[in-house]
mmCIF file of C-alpha atoms and ligand atoms in Angstrom:
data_model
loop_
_atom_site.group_PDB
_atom_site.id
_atom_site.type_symbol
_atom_site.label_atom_id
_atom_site.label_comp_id
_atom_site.label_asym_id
_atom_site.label_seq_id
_atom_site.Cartn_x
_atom_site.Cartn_y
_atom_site.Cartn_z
ATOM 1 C CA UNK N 2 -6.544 25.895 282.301
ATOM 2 C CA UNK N 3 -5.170 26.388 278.473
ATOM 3 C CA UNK N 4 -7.796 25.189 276.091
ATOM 4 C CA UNK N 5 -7.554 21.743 275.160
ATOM 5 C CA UNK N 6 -7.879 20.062 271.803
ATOM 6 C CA UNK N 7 -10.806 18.274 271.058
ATOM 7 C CA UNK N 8 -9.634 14.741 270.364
ATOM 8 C CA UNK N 9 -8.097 14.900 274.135
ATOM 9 C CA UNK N 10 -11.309 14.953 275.524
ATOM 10 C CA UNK N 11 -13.153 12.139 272.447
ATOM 11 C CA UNK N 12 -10.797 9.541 273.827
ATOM 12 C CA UNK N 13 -12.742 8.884 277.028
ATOM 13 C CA UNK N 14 -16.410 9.498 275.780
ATOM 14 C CA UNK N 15 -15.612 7.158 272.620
ATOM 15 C CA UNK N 16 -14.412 4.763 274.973
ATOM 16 C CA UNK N 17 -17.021 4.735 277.907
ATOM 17 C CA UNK N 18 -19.972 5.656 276.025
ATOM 18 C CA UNK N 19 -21.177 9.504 276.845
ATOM 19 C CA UNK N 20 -21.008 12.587 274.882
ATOM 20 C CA UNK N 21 -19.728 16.140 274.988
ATOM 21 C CA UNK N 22 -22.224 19.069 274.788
ATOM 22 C CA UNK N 23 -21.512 21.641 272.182
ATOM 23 C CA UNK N 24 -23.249 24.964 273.070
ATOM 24 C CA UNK N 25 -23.363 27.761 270.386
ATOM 25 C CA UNK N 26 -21.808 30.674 272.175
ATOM 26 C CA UNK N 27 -22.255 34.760 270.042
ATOM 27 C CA UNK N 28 -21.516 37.015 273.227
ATOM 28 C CA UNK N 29 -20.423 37.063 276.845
ATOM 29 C CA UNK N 30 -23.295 36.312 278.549
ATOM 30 C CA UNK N 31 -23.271 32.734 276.634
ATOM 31 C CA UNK N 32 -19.780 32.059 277.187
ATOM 32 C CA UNK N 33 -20.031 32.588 281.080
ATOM 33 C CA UNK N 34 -23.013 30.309 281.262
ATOM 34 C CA UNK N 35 -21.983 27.757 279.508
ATOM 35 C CA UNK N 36 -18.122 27.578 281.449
ATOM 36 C CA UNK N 37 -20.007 28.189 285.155
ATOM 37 C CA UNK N 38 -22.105 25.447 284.102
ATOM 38 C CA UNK N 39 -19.561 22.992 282.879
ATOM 39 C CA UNK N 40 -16.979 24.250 286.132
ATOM 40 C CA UNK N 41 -19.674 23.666 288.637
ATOM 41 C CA UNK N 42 -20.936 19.877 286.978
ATOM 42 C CA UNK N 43 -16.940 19.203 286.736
ATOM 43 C CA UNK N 44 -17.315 18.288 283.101
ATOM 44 C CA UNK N 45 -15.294 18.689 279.979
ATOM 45 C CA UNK N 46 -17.106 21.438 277.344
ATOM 46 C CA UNK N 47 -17.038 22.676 273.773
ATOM 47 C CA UNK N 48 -17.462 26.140 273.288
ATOM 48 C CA UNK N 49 -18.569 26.428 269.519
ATOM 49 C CA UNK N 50 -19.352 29.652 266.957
ATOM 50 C CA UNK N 51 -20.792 29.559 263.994
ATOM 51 C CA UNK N 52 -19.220 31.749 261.164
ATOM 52 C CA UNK N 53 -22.778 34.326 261.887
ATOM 53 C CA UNK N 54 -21.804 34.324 265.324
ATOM 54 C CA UNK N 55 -18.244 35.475 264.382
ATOM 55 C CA UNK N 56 -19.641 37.561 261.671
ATOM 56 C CA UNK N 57 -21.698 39.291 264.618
ATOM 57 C CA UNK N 58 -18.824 39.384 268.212
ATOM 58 C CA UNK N 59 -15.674 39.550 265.651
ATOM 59 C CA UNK N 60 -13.352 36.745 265.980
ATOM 60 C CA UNK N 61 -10.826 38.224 268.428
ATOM 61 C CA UNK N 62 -13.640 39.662 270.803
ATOM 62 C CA UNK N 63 -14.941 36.351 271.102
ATOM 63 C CA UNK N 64 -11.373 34.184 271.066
ATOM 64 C CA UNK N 65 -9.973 36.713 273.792
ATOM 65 C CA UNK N 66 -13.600 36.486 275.964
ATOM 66 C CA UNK N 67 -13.131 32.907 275.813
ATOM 67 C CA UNK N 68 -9.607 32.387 276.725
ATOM 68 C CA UNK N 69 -10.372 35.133 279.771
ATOM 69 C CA UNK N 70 -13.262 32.845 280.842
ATOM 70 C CA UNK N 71 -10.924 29.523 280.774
ATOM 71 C CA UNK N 72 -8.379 30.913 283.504
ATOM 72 C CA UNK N 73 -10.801 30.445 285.903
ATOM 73 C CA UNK N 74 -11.926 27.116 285.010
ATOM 74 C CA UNK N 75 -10.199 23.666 285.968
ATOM 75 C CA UNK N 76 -12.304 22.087 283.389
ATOM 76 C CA UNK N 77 -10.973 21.087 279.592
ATOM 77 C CA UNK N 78 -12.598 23.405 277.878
ATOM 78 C CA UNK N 79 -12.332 23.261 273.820
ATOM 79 C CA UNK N 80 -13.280 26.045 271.482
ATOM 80 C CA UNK N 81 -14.569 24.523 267.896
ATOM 81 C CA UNK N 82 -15.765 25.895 264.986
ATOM 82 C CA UNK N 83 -19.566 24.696 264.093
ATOM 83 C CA UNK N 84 -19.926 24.715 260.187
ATOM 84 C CA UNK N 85 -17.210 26.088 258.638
ATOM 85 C CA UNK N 86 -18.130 26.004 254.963
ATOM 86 C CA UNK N 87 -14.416 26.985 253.536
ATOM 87 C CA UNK N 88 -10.681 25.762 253.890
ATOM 88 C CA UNK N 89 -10.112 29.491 254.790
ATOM 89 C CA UNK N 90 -12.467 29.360 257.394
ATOM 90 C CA UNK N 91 -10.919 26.536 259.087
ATOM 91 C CA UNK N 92 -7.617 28.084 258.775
ATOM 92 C CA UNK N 93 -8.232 31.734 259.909
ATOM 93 C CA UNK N 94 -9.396 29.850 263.120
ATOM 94 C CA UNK N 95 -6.565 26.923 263.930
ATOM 95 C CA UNK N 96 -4.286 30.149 263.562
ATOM 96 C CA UNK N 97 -6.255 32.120 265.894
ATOM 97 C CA UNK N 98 -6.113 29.675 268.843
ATOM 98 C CA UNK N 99 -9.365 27.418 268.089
ATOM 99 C CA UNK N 100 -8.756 23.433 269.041
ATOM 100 C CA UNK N 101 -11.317 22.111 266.843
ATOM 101 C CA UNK N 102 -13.075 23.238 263.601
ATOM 102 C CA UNK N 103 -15.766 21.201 261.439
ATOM 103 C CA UNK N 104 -16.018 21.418 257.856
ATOM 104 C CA UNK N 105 -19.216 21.193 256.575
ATOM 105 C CA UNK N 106 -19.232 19.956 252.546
ATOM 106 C CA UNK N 107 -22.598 18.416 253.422
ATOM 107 C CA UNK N 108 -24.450 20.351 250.447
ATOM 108 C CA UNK N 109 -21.381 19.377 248.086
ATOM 109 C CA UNK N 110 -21.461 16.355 246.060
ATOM 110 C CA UNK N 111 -19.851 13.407 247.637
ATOM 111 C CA UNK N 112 -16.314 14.145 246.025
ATOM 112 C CA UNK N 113 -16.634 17.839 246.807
ATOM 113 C CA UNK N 114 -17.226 16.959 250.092
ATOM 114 C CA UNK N 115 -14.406 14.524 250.124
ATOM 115 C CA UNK N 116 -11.640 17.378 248.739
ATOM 116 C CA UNK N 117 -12.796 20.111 250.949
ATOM 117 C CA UNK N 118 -12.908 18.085 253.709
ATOM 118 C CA UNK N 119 -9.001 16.798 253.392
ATOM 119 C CA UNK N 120 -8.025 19.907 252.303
ATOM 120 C CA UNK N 121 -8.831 21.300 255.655
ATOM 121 C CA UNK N 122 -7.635 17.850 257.215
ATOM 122 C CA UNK N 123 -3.967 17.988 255.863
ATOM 123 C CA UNK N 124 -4.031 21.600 257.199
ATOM 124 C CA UNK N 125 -5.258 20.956 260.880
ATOM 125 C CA UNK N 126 -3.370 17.752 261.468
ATOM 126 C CA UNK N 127 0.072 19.573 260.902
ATOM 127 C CA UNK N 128 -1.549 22.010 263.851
ATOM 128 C CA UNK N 129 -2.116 19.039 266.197
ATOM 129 C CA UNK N 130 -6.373 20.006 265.609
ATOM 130 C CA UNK N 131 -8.614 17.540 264.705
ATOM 131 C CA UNK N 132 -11.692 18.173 262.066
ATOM 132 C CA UNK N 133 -15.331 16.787 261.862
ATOM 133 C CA UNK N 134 -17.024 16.516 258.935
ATOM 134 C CA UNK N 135 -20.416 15.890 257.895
ATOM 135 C CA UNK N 136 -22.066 13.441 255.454
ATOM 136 C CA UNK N 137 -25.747 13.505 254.969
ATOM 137 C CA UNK N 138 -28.576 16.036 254.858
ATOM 138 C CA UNK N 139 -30.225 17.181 257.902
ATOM 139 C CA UNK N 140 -34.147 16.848 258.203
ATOM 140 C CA UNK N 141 -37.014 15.372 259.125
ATOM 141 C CA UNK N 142 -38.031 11.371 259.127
ATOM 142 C CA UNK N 143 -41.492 12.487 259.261
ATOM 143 C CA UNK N 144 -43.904 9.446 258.144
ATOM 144 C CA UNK N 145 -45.326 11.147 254.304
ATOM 145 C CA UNK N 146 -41.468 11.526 253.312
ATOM 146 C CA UNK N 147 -41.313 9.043 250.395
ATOM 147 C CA UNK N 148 -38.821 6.000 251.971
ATOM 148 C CA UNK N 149 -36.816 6.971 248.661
ATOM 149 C CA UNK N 150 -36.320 10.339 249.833
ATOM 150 C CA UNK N 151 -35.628 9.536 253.152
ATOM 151 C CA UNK N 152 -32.598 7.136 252.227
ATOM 152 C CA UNK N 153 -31.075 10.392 250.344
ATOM 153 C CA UNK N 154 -31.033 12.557 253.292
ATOM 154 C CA UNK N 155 -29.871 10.286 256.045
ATOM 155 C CA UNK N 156 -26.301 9.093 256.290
ATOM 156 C CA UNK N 157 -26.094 6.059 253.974
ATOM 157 C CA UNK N 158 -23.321 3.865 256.394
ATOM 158 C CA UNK N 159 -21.060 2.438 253.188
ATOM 159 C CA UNK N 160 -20.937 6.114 252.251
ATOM 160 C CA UNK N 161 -19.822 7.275 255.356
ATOM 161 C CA UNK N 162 -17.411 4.152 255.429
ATOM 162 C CA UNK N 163 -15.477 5.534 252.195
ATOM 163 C CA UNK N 164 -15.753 8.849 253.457
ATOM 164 C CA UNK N 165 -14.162 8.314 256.414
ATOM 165 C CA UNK N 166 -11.555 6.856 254.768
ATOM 166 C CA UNK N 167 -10.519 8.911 251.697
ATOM 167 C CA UNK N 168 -10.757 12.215 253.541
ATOM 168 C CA UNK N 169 -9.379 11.541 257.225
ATOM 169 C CA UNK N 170 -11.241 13.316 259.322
ATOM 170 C CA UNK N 171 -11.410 12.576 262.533
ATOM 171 C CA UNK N 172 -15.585 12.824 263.711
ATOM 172 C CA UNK N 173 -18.400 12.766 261.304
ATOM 173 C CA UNK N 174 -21.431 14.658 262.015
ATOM 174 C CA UNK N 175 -24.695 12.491 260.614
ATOM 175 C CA UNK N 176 -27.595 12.645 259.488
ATOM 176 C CA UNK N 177 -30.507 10.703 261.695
ATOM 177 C CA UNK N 178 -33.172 12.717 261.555
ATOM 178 C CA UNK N 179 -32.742 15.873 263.500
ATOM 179 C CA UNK N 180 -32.727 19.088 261.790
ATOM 180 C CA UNK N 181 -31.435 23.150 263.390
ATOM 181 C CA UNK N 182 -33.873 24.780 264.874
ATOM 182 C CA UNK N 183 -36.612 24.875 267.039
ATOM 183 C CA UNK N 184 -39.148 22.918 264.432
ATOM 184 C CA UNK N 185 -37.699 19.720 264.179
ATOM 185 C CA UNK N 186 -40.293 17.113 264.058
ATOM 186 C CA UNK N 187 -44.099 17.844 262.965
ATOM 187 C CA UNK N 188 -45.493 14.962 265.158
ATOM 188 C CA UNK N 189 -43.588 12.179 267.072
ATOM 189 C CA UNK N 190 -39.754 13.027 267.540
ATOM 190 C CA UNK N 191 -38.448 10.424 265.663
ATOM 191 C CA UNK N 192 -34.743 9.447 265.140
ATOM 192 C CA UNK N 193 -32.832 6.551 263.172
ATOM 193 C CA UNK N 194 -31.240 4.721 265.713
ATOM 194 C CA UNK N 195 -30.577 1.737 264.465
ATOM 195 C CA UNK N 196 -28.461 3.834 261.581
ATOM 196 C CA UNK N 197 -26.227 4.982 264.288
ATOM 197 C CA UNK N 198 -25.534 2.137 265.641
ATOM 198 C CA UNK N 199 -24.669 0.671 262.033
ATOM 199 C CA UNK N 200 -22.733 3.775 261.424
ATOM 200 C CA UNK N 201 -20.670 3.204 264.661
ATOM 201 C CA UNK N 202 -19.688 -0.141 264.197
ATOM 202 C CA UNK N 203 -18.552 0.515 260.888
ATOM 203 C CA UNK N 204 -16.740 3.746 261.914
ATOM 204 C CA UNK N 205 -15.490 3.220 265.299
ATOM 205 C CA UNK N 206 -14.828 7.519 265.455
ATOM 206 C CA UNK N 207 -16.397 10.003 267.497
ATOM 207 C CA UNK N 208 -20.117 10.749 266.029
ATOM 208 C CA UNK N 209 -21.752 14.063 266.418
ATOM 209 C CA UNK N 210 -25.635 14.700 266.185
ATOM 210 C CA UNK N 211 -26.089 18.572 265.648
ATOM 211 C CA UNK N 212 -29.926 19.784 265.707
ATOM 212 C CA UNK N 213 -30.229 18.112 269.146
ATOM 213 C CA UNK N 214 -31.805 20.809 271.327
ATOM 214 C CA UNK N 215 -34.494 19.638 273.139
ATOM 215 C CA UNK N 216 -36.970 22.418 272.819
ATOM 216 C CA UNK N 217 -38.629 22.108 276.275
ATOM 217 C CA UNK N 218 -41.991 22.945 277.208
ATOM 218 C CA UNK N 219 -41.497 24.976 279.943
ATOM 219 C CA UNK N 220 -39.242 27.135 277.860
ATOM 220 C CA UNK N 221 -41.491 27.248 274.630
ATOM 221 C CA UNK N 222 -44.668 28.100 277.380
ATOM 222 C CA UNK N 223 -42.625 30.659 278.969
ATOM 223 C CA UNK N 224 -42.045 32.563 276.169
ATOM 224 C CA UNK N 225 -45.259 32.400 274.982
ATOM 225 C CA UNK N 226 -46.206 33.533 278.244
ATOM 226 C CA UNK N 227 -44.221 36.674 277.887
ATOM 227 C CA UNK N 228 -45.447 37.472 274.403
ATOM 228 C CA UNK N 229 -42.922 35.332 272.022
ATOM 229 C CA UNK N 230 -44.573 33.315 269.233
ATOM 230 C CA UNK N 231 -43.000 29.874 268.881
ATOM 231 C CA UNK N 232 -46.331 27.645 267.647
ATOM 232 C CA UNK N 233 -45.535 24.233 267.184
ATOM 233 C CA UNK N 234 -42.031 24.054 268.215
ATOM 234 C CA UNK N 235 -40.854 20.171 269.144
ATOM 235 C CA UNK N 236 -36.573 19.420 269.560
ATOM 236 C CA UNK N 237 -35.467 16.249 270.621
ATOM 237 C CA UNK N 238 -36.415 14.562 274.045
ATOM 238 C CA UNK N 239 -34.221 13.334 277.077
ATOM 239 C CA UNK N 240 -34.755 9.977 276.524
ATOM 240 C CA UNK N 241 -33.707 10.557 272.675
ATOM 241 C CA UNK N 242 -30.299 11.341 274.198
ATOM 242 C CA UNK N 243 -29.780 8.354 276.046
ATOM 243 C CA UNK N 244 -30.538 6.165 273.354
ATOM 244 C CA UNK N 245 -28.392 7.947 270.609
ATOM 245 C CA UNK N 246 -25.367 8.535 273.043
ATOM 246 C CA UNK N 247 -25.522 4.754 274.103
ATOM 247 C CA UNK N 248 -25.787 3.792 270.155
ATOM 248 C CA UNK N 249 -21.923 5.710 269.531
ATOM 249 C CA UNK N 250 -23.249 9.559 269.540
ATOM 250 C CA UNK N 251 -20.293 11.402 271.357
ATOM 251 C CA UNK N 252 -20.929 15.043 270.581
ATOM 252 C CA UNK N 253 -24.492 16.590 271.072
ATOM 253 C CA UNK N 254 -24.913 20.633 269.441
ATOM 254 C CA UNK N 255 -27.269 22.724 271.094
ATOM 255 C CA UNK N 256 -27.328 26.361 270.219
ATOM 256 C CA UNK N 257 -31.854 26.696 269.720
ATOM 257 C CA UNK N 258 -32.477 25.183 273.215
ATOM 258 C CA UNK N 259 -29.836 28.229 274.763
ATOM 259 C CA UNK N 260 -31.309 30.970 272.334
ATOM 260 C CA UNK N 261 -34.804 30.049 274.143
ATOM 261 C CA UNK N 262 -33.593 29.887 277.394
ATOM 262 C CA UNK N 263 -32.094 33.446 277.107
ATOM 263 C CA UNK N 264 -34.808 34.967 275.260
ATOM 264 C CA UNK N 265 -37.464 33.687 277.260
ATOM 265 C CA UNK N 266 -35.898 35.067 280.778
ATOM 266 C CA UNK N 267 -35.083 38.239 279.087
ATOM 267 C CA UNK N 268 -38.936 38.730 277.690
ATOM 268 C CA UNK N 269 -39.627 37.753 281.770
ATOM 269 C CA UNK N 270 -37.830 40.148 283.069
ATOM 270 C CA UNK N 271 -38.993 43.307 280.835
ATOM 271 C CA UNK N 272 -42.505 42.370 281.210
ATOM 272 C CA UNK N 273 -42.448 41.473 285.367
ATOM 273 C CA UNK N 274 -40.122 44.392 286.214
ATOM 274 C CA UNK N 275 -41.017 46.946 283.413
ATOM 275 C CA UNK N 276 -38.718 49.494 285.443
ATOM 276 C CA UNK N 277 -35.333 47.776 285.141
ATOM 277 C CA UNK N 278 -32.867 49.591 282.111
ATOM 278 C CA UNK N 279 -29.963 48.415 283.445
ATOM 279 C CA UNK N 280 -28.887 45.844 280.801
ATOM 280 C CA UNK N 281 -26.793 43.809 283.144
ATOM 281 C CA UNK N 282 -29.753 43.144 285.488
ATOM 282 C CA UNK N 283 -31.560 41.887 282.217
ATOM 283 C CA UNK N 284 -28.873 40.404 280.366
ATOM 284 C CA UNK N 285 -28.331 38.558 283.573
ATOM 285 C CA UNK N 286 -31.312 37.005 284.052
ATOM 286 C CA UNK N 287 -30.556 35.158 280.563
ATOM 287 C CA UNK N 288 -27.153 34.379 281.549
ATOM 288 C CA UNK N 289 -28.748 32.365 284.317
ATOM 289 C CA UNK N 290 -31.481 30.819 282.728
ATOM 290 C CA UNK N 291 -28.550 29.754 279.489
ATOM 291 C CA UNK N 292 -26.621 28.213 282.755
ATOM 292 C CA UNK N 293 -29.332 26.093 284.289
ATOM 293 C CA UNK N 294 -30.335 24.584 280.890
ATOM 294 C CA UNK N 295 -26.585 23.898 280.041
ATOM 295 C CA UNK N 296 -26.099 21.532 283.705
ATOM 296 C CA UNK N 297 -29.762 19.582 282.994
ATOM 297 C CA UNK N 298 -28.127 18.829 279.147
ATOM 298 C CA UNK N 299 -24.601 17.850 280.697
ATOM 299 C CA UNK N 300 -26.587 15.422 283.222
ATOM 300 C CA UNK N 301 -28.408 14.177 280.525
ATOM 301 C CA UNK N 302 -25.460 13.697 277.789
ATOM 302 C CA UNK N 303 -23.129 11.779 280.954
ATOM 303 C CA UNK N 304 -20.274 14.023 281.490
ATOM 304 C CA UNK N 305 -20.959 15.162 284.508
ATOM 305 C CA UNK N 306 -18.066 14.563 287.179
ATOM 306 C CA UNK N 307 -15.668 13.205 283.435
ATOM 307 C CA UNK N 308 -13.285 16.320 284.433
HETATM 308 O O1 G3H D 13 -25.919 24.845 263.331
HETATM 309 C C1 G3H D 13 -26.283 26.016 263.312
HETATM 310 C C2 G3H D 13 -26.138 26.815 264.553
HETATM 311 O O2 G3H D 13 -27.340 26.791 265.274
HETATM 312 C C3 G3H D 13 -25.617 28.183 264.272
HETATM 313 O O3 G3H D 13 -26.600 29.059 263.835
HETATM 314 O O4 G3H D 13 -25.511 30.359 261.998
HETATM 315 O O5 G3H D 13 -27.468 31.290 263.284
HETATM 316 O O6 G3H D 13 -25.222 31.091 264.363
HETATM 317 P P1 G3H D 13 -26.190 30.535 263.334
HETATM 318 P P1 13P D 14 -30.063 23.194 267.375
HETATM 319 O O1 13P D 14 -30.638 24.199 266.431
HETATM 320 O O2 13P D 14 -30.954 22.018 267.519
HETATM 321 O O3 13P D 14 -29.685 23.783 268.696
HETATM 322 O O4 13P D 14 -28.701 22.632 266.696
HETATM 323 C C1 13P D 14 -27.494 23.307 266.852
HETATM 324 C C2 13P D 14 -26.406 22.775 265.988
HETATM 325 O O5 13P D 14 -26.505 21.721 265.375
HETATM 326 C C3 13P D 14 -25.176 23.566 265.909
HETATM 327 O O6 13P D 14 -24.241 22.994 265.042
HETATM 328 ZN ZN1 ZN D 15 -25.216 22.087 263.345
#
């Protein structure tokens, strides 16, 4: 199956209520997982790369891996690109085959934001792709952050109103209190629901929460186990998920939680089988490790059996 465009696949989860994993693909062994995964749980996917992770593969390595992988998938499968920070960035990829690119002014002053982020939508929309944006800071709730600071960070829901509006886009990723990475809260996981909700009702378009790996124990203990340092890493729980997807969340973005999952198998493997050179027989063991995490997140998120 072709790749499909993004806003094919937001029409159902806007409507019924579930969301779309986003997994952070940089190399083969990531793209196979995460299409096996979303093949075998029948559900629709978004395969996303950051510019690093283009910087690293090379954008035609990773566009022609990806559109390999997709011929033997039934699913809709979209590829996106996670925090494009130029117009030229979105453009180099619409005309290289992606169906979805974000533009991320989030560190630009609220008009900045606005320009960039039309600039790239006047582009895409002529190209039949649609563009998320982002409006807010992403970071910690944590209880000493002053409430004044706090109200800075998150998405303020009049702002993201008039933002919406004067620059088009089509999603909007917010701010709610996740952050990227695998430190995201120092105590509690705590996340502003009720500002989603207020956000959605306003909005009514797709809503994306990016920093939303889950950071699970038994990955965080295995890699500890096999000699990785990760002290006081906490993501966002299950039941975090649920809530935020059945508040108007419609696009979760894990990349941390599949960088564990992968690292973690791979220090298992050296350390249990210290014999083994053959990279495929180690890379492999990632590759399945990156697959079982990616089915538990697509049970979790609700698109399971939406393809
Ligand atoms: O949102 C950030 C993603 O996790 C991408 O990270 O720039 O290291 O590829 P990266
Ligand atoms: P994590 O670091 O929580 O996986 O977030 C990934 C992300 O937001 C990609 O855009
Ligand atoms: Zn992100």
């Amino acid at each position: 199956m072709p790749l499909v465009p993004l806003h094919e696949i937001y029409v159902d989860a806007n409507k019924n209520y579930y969301a779309i994993g986003q997994f952070n693909v940089s190399n083969l062994e990531l793209i196979q997982a995460t299409l096996e995964a979303a093949q075998e749980m029948k559900s629709p996917v978004i395969l996303a790369t950051s510019k690093s992770a283009i910087k690293y593969a090379g954008l035609e390595y990773l566009i022609a891996m990806v559109k390999a992988g997709v011929n033997n998938v039934t699913v809709p499968v979209v590829l996106h690109l996670d925090h494009g920070t130029s117009f030229e960035d979105a453009k180099k990829c619409i005309e290289a085959g992606f169906t979805s690119v974000m533009i991320d002014g989030s560190a630009l002053p609220f008009k900045e934001n606005v320009k960039i982020t039309r600039e790239v939508v006047d582009f895409a929309h002529m190209h039949n792709i649609t563009v998320e944006a982002e409006l807010g800071k992403l970071g910690g709730i944590e209880d000493e952050v002053k409430v004044n600071d706090k109200e800075t960070l998150l998405t303020d829901p009049a702002e993201a109103e008039q933002f919406v509006t004067e620059s088009r886009c089509d999603s909007l990723a917010i701010a709610v209190g996740t952050s990227h990475g695998a430190y995201k809260f120092k105590g509690e996981a705590k996340l502003d629901f009720d500002r989603i909700k207020t956000i959605k009702k306003r909005l009514g378009i797709p809503l994306v929460l990016h920093g939303a790996s889950g950071v699970p124990e038994e990955l965080t203990k295995k890699l500890t186990k096999y000699g990785g340092k990760i002290p006081g890493a906490k993501g966002v729980p299950d039941e975090a998920y649920r809530k935020a997807i059945q508040y108007g969340i419609n696009k979760v973005n894990i990349d941390t939680d599949l960088r564990l999952a992968f690292t973690s198998a791979i220090r298992e493997t050296l350390t249990i089988k210290p014999d083994e050179f053959d990279p495929r027989k180690i890379l492999g063991t990632g590759r399945k490790a990156v697959k079982e995490i990616i089915k538990h997140k697509i049970e979790v998120l609700g698109s399971a059996g939406k393809a």
